[in-house]
Tab-separated table of C-alpha atoms and ligand atoms in Angstrom:
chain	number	residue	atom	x	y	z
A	1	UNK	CA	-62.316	4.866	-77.186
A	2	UNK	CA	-61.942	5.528	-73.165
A	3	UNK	CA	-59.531	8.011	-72.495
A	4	UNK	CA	-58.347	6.945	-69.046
A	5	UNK	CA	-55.965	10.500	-69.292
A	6	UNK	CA	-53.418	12.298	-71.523
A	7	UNK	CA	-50.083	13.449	-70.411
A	8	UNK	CA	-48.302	16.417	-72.373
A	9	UNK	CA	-44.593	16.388	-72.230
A	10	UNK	CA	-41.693	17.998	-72.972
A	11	UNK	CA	-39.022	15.807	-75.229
A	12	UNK	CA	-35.672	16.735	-77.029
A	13	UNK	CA	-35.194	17.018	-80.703
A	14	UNK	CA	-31.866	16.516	-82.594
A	15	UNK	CA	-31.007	20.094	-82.403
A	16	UNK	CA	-31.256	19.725	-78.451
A	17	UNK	CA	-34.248	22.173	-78.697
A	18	UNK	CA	-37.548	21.442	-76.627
A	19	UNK	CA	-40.424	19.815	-78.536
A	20	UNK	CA	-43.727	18.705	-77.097
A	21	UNK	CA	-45.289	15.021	-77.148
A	22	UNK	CA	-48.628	14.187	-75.968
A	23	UNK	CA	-49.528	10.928	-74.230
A	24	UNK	CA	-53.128	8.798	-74.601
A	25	UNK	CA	-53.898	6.405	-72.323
A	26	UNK	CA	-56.377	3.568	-73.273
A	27	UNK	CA	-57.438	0.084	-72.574
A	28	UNK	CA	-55.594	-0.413	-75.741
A	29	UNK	CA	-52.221	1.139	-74.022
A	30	UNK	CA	-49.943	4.202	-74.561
A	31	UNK	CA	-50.117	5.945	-77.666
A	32	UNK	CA	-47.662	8.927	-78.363
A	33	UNK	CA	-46.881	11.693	-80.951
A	34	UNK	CA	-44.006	14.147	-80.603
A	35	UNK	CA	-43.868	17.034	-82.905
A	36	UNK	CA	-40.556	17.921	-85.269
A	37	UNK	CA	-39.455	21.878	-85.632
A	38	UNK	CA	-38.348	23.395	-88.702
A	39	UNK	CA	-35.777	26.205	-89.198
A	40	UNK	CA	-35.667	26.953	-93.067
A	41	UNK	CA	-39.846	27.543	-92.051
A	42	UNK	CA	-42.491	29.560	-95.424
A	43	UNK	CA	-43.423	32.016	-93.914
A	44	UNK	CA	-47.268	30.884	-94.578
A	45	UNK	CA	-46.846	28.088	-92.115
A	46	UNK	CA	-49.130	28.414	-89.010
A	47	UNK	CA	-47.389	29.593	-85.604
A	48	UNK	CA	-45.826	26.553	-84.030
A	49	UNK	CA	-46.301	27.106	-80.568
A	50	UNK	CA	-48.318	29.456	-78.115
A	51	UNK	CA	-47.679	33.426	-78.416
A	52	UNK	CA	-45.421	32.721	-75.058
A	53	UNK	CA	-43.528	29.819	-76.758
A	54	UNK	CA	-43.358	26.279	-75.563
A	55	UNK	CA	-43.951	27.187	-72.191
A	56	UNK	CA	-46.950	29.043	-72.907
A	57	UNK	CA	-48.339	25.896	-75.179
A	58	UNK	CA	-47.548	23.233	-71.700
A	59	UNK	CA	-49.522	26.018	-69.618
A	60	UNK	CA	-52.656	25.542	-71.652
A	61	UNK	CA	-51.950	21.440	-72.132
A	62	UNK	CA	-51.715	21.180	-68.200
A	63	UNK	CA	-55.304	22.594	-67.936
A	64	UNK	CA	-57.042	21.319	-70.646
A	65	UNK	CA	-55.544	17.543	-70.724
A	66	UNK	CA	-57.068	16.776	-67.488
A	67	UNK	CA	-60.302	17.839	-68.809
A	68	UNK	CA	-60.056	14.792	-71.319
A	69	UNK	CA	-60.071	11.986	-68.527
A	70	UNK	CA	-62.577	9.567	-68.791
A	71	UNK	CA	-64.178	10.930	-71.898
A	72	UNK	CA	-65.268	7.947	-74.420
A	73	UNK	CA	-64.644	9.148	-78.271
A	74	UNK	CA	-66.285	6.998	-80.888
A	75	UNK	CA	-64.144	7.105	-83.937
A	76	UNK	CA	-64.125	5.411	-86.991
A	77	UNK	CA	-62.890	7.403	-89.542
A	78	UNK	CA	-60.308	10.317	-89.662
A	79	UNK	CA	-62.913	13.139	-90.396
A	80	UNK	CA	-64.127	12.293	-86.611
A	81	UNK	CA	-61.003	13.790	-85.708
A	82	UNK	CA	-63.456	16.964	-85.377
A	83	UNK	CA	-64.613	15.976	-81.619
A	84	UNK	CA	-60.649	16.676	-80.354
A	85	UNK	CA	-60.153	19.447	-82.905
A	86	UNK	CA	-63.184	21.345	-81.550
A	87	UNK	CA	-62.566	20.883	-77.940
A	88	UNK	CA	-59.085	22.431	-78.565
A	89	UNK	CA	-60.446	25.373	-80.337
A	90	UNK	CA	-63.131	25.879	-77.606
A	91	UNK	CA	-60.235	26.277	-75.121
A	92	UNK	CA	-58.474	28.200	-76.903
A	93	UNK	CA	-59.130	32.281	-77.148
A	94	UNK	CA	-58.438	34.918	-79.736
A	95	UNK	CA	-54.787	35.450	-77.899
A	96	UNK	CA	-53.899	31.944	-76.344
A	97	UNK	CA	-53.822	29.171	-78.849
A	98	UNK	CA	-52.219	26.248	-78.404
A	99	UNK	CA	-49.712	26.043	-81.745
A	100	UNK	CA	-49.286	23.429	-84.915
A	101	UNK	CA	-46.830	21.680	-83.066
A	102	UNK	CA	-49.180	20.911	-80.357
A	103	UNK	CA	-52.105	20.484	-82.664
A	104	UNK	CA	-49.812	17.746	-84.415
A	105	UNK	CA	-48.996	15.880	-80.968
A	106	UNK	CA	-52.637	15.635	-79.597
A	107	UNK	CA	-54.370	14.981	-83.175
A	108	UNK	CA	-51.624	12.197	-83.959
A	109	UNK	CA	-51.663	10.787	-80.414
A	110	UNK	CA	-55.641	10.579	-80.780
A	111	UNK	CA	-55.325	9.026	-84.300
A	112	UNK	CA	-53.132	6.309	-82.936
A	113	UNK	CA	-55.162	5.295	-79.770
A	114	UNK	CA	-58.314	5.452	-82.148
A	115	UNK	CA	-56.480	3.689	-84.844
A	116	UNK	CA	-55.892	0.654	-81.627
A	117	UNK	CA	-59.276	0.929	-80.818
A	118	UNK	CA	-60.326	-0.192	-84.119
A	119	UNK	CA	-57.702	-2.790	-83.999
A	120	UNK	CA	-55.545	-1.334	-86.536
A	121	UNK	CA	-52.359	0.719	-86.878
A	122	UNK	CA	-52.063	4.331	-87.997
A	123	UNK	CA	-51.379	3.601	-91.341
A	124	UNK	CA	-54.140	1.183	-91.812
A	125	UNK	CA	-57.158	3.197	-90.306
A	126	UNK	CA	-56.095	5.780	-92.701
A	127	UNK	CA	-55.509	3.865	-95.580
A	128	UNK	CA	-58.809	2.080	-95.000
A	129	UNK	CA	-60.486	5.539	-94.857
A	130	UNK	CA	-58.847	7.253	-98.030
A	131	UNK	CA	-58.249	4.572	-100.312
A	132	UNK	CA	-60.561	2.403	-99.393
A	133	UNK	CA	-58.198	-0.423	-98.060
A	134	UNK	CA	-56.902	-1.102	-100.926
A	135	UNK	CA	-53.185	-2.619	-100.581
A	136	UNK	CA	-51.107	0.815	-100.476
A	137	UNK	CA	-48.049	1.040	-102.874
A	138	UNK	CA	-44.914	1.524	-100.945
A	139	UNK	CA	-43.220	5.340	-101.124
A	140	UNK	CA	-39.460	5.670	-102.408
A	141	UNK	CA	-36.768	7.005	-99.840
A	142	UNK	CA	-35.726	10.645	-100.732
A	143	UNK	CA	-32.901	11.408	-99.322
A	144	UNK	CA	-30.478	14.218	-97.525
A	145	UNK	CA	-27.107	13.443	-98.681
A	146	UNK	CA	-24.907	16.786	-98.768
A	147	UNK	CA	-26.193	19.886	-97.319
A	148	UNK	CA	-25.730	23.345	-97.163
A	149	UNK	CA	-27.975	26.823	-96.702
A	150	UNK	CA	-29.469	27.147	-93.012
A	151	UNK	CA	-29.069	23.698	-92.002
A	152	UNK	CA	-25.174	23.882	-92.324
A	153	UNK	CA	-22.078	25.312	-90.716
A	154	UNK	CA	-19.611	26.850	-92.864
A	155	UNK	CA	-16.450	24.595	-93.340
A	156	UNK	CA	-13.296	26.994	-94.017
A	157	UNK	CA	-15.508	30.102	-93.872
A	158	UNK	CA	-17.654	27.949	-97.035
A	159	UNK	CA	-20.613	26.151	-97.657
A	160	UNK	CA	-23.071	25.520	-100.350
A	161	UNK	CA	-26.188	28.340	-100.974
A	162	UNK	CA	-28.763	25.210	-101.580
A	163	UNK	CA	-29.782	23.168	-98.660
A	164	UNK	CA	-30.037	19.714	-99.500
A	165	UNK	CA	-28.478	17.487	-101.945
A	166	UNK	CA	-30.545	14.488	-102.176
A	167	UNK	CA	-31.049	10.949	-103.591
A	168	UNK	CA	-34.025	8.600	-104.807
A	169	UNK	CA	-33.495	5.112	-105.533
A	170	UNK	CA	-35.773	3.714	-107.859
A	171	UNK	CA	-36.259	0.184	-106.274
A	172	UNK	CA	-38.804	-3.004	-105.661
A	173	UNK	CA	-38.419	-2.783	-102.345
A	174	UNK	CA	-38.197	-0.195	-99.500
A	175	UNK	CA	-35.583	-1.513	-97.701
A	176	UNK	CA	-33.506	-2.070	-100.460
A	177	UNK	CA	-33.511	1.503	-101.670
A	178	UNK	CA	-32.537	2.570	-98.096
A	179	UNK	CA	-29.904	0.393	-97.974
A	180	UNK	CA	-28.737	1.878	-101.281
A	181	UNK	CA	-29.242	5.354	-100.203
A	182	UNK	CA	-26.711	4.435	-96.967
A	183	UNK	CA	-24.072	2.999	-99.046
A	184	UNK	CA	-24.160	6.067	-101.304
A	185	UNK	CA	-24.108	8.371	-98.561
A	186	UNK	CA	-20.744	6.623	-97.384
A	187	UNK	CA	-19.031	6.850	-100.873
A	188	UNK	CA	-20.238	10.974	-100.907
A	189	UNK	CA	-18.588	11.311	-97.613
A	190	UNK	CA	-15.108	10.024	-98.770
A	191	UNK	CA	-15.790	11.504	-102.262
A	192	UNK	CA	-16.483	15.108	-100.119
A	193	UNK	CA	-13.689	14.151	-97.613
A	194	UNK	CA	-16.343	15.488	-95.379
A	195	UNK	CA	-16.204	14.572	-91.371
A	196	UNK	CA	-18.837	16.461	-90.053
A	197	UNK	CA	-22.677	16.015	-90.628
A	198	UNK	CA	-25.574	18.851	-90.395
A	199	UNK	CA	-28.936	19.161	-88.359
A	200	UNK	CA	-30.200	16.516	-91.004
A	201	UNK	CA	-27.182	13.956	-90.659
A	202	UNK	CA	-26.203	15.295	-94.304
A	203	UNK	CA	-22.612	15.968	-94.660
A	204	UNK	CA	-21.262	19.401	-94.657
A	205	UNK	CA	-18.947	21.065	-96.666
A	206	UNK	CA	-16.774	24.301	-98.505
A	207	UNK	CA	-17.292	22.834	-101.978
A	208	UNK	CA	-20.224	25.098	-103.901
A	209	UNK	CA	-23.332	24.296	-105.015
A	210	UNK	CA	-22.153	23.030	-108.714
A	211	UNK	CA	-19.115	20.913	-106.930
A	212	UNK	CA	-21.518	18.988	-105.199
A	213	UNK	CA	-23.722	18.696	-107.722
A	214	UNK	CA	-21.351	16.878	-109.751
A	215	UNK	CA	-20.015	14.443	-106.718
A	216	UNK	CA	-23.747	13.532	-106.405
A	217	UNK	CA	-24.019	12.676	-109.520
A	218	UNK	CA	-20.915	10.446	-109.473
A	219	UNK	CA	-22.459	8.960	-106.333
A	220	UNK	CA	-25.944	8.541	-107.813
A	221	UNK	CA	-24.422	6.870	-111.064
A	222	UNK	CA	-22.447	4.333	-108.943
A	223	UNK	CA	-25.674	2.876	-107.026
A	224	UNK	CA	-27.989	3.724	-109.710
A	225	UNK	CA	-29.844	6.296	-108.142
A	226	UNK	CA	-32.026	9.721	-109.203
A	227	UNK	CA	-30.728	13.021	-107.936
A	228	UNK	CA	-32.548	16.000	-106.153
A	229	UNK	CA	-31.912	19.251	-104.669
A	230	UNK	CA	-33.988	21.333	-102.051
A	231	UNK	CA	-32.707	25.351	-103.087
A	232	UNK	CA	-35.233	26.701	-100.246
A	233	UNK	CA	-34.116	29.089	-102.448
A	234	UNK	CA	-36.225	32.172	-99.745
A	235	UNK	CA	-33.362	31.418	-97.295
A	236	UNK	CA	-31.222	33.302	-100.091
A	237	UNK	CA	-33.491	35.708	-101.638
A	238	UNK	CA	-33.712	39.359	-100.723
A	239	UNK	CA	-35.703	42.169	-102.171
A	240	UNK	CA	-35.530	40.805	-105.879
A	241	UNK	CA	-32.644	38.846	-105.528
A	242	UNK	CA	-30.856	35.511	-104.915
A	243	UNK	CA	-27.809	36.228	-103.052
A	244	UNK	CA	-25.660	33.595	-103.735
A	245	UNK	CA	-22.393	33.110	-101.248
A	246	UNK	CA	-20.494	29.999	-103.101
A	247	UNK	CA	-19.982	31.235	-105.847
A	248	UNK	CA	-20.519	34.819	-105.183
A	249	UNK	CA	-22.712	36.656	-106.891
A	250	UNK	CA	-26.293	37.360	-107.389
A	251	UNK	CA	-28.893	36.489	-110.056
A	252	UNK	CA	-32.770	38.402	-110.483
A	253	UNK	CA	-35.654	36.339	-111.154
A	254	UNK	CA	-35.489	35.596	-114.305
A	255	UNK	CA	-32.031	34.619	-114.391
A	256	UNK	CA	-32.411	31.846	-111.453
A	257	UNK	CA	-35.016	30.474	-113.446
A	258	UNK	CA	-32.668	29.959	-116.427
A	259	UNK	CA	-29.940	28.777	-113.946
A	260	UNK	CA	-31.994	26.240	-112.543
A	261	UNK	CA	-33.753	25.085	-115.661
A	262	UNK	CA	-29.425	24.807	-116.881
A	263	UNK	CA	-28.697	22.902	-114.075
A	264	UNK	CA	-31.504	20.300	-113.966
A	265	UNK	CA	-30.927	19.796	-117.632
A	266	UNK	CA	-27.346	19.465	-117.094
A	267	UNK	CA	-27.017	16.984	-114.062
A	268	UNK	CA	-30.608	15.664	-115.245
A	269	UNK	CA	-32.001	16.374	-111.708
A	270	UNK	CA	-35.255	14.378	-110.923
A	271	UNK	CA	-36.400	16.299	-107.985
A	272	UNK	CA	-36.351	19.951	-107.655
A	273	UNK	CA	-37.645	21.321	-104.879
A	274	UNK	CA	-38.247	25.219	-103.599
A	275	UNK	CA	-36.181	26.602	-106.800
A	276	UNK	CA	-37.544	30.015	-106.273
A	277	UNK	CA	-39.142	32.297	-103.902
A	278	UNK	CA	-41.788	30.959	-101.709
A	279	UNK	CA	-44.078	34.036	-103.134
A	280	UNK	CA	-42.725	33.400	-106.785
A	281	UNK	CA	-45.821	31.292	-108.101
A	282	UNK	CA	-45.092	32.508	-111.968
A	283	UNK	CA	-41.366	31.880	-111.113
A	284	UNK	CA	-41.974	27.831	-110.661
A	285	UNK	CA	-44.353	27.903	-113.326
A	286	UNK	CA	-41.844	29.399	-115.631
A	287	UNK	CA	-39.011	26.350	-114.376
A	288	UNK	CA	-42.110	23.572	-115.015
A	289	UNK	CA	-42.548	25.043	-118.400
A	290	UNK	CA	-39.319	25.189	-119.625
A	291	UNK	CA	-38.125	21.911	-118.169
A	292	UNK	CA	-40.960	20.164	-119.697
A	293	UNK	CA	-39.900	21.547	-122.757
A	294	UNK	CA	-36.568	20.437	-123.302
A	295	UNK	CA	-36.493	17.426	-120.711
A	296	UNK	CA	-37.591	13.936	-121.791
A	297	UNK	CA	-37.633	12.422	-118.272
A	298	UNK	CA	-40.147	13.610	-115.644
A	299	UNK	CA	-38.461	16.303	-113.349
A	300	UNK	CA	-40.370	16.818	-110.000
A	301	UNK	CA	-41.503	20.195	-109.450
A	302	UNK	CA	-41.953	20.660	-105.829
A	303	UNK	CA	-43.679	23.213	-103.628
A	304	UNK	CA	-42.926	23.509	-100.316
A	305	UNK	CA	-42.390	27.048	-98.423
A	306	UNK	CA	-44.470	28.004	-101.543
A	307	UNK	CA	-47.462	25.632	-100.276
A	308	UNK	CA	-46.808	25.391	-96.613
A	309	UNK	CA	-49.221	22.197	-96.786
A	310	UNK	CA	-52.316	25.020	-96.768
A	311	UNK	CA	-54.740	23.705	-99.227
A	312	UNK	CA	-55.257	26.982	-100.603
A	313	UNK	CA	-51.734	27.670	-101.680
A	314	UNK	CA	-52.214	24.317	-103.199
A	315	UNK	CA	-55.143	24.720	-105.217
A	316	UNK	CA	-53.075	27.938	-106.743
A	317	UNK	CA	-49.886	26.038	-107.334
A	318	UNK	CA	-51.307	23.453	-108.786
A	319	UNK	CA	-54.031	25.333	-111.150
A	320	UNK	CA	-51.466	27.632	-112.047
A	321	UNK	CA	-48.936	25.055	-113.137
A	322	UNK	CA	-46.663	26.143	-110.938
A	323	UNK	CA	-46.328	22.776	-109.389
A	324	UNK	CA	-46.529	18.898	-110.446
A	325	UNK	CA	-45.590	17.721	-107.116
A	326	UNK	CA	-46.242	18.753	-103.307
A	327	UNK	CA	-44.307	18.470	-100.044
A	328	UNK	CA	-46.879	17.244	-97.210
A	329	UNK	CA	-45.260	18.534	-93.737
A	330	UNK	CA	-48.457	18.503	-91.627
A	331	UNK	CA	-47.086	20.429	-88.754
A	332	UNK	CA	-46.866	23.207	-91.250
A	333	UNK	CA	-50.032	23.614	-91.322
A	334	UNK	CA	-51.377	21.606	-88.433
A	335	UNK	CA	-54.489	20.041	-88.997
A	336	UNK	CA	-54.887	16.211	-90.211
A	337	UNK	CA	-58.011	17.293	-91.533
A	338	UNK	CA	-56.234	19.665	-93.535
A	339	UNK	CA	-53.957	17.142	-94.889
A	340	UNK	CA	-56.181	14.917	-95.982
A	341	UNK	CA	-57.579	17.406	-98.131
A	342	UNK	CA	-54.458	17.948	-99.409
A	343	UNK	CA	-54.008	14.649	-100.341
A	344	UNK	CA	-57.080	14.299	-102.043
A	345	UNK	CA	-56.770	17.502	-104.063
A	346	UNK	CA	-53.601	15.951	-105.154
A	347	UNK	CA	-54.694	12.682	-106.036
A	348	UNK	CA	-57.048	14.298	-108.136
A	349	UNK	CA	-54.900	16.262	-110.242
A	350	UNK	CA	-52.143	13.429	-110.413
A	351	UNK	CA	-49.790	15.520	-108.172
A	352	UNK	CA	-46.740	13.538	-106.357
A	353	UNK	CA	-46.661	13.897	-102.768
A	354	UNK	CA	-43.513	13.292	-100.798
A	355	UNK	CA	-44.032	13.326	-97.380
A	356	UNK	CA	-41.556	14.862	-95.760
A	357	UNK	CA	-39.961	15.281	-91.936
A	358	UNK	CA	-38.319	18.683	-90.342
A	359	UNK	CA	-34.676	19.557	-89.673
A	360	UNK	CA	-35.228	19.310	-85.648
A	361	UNK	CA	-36.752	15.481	-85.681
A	362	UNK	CA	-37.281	13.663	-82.297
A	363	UNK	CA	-37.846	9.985	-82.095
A	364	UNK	CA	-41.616	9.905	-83.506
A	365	UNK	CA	-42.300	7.908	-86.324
A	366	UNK	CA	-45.772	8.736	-86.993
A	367	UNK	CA	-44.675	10.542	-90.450
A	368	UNK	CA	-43.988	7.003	-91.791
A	369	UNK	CA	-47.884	5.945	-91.131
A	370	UNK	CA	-49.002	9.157	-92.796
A	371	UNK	CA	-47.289	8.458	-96.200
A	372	UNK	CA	-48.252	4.821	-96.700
A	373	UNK	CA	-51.567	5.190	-95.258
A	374	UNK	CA	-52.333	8.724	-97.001
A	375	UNK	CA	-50.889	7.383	-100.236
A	376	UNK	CA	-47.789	9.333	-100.516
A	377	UNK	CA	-45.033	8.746	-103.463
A	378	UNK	CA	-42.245	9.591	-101.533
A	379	UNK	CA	-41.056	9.951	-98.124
A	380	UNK	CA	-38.518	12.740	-97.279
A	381	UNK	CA	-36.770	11.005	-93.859
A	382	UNK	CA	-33.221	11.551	-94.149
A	383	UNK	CA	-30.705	8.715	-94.753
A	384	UNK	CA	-28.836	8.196	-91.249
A	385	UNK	CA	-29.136	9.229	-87.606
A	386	UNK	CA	-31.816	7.779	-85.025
A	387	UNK	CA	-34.327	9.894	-85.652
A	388	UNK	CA	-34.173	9.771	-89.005
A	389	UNK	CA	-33.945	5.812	-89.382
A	390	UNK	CA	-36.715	5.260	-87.523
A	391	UNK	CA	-39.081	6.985	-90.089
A	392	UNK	CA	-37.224	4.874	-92.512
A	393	UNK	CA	-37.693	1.626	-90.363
A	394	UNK	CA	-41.251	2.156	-89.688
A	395	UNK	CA	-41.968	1.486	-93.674
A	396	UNK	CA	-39.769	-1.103	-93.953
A	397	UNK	CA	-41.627	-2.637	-90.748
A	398	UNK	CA	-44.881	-1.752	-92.940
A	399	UNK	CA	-43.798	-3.159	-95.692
A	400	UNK	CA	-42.910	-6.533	-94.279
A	401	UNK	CA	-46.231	-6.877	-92.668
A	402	UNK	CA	-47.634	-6.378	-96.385
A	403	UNK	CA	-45.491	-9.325	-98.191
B	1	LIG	P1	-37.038	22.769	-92.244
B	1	LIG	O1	-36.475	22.490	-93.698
B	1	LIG	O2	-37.543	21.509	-91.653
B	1	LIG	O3	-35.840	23.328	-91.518
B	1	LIG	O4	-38.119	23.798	-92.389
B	1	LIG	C1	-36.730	21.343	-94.431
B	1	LIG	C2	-37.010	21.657	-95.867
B	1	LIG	O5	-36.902	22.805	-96.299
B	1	LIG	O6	-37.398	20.751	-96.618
B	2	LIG	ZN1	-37.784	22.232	-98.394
């Protein structure tokens, strides 16, 4: 692959905020990768940007991209990622490192033009490299319907404690399950009487968390749909406790683990995701217990601040049972190299993997290729808004190309 050069950039995300993209120029054309932000962030997650910021991060990317013209890469699998990865880290120094949002844009940029090189997409060189070619199974659409916590305003000085209310058709085909998910999405907003949406497109509103719940359900039953939440439950904890606004009042440890284990059983929720603490390993494994217990369906248990996408924090969810199912983000830990051993970890021990997008998304839909091509169960894209459908369009795109 013959770089001819690389261009660093600075794009918009939804929130308005600054992001970065990066730029490869080949023979094969113009391959870009802009990186999402998250604001509900674990606190494990790697640094996103340079200890100056942004601007610090386009400093470093003005000097080193030039220093990438004209340099011929052979690459043929995704481990070879290693020749960009280690010119990055040479250029870097104990106090100026570029950030995981950068480290996303220049490793998924390079992917892509490498990907072209070898005449195939992004999905397909990976798929080709982790599962061996083999015809990938299509993921499911999760969700944001209703949403609350950081992502949200307050509508008459309300809103609900957990962030997202979510839905998961259970469907042939990929573009019929998103087409379900934006019908149901229409009925919640008139069911809500909501008018205004969130950073994620999801509707805000003053009704609490158990309100919703129960609209959701109404909503879910109507297209015949499975129901999730995302607590990110550490946006609400504080020294020991879960400080809930809507309803007010506040519950220990051990109580939100009954509460939540109540709750699942009584809206039979199918996806649960960041019910406790992101420190709170024995707190998850207490909800997987007890739900397995009394629940005949599967309920998703689902890391994410708890596992930032660090495989380390994965191989102690999952071999403490704290987990049976894993959000991949892989700007949260940003390293493709790291996510693929994520992703084979999980394959291993039968975890679920929903790969999942950011609150502040720009129009890149690279997350799409990751989750057919890595083998993911699920992807986590949103249900409306440009940069959400786009995510949702490239699989359906993928998926036509496989019939
Ligand atoms: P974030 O939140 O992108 O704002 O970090 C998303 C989530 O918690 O799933
Ligand atoms: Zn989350």
């Amino acid at each position: 692959m013959f770089v001819k050069k690389v261009v660093p950039s600075f794009v918009k995300n939804s929130r308005r905020e600054k992001s970065i993209q990066i730029e490869f120029f080949t023979y094969e054309g113009r391959f870009k990768v802009s990186a999402p932000s998250g604001k509900s962030k674990g606190k494990t997650e790697v640094v996103s940007y340079n200890s100056n910021g942004i601007a610090g991060s386009m400093r470093m990317l003005k000097s080193f991209c030039p220093t990438l013209k004209h340099k011929n890469f052979i690459v043929k699998k995704i481990d070879d990622l290693k020749q960009i990865t280690d010119l990055m880290r040479k250029f870097e120094t104990k106090k100026n490192k570029f950030g995981g949002n950068v480290n996303y844009a220049m490793e998924g940029a390079f992917l892509k033009a490498a990907a072209a090189d070898n005449g195939k997409e992004l999905w397909e060189f990976i798929n080709d490299d982790v599962n061996g070619g083999a015809k990938p199974k299509m993921p499911m659409p999760v969700g944001n319907c209703i949403g609350g916590g950081l992502h949200s305003k307050t509508i008459n000085g309300k809103k609900p404690d957990f962030q997202e209310f979510l839905l998961i058709p259970r469907e042939k085909t990929f573009s019929r399950a998103v087409t379900l998910n934006l019908r149901a999405y229409r009925l919640a907003k008139r069911l809500l009487g909501a008018r205004k949406t969130n950073d994620e497109n999801s509707w805000m509103t003053d009704k609490s968390n158990e309100e919703v719940l129960g609209i959701l359900k109404s909503v879910a039953k109507k297209y015949k749909l499975r129901i999730g939440i995302d607590l990110a439950a550490s946006t609400f904890y504080k020294n020991g406790y879960y400080n809930y606004k809507n309803k007010n009042l506040i519950r220990d440890r051990v109580d939100q683990a009954d509460y939540v284990e109540k709750l699942t059983k009584k809206f039979d929720i199918f996806y649960l995701e960041d019910g406790m603490d992101e420190g709170d390993f024995s707190g998850f494994k207490q909800i997987l217990d007890g739900i397995e217990k009394v629940k005949k369906s599967k309920t998703l248990i689902i890391g994410d601040d708890l596992t930032t996408t660090n495989l380390k924090l994965v191989r102690r969810a999952v071999n403490s049972k704290s987990i049976n199912a894993l959000i991949v983000k892989p700007n949260q830990i940003g390293s493709i190299l790291e996510v693929k051993q994520v992703v084979e970890f999980c394959k291993k021990k039968n975890i679920i993997m929903i790969f999942s997008h950011r609150s502040g998304e720009t129009m890149d839909d690279t997350l799409a290729d990751y989750c057919v091509g890595f083998g993911g169960q699920f992807i986590k894209a949103g249900i409306f808004g440009r940069e959400r459908l786009i995510k949702l369009k490239r699989v359906m795109d993928i998926e036509k190309r496989l019939k």
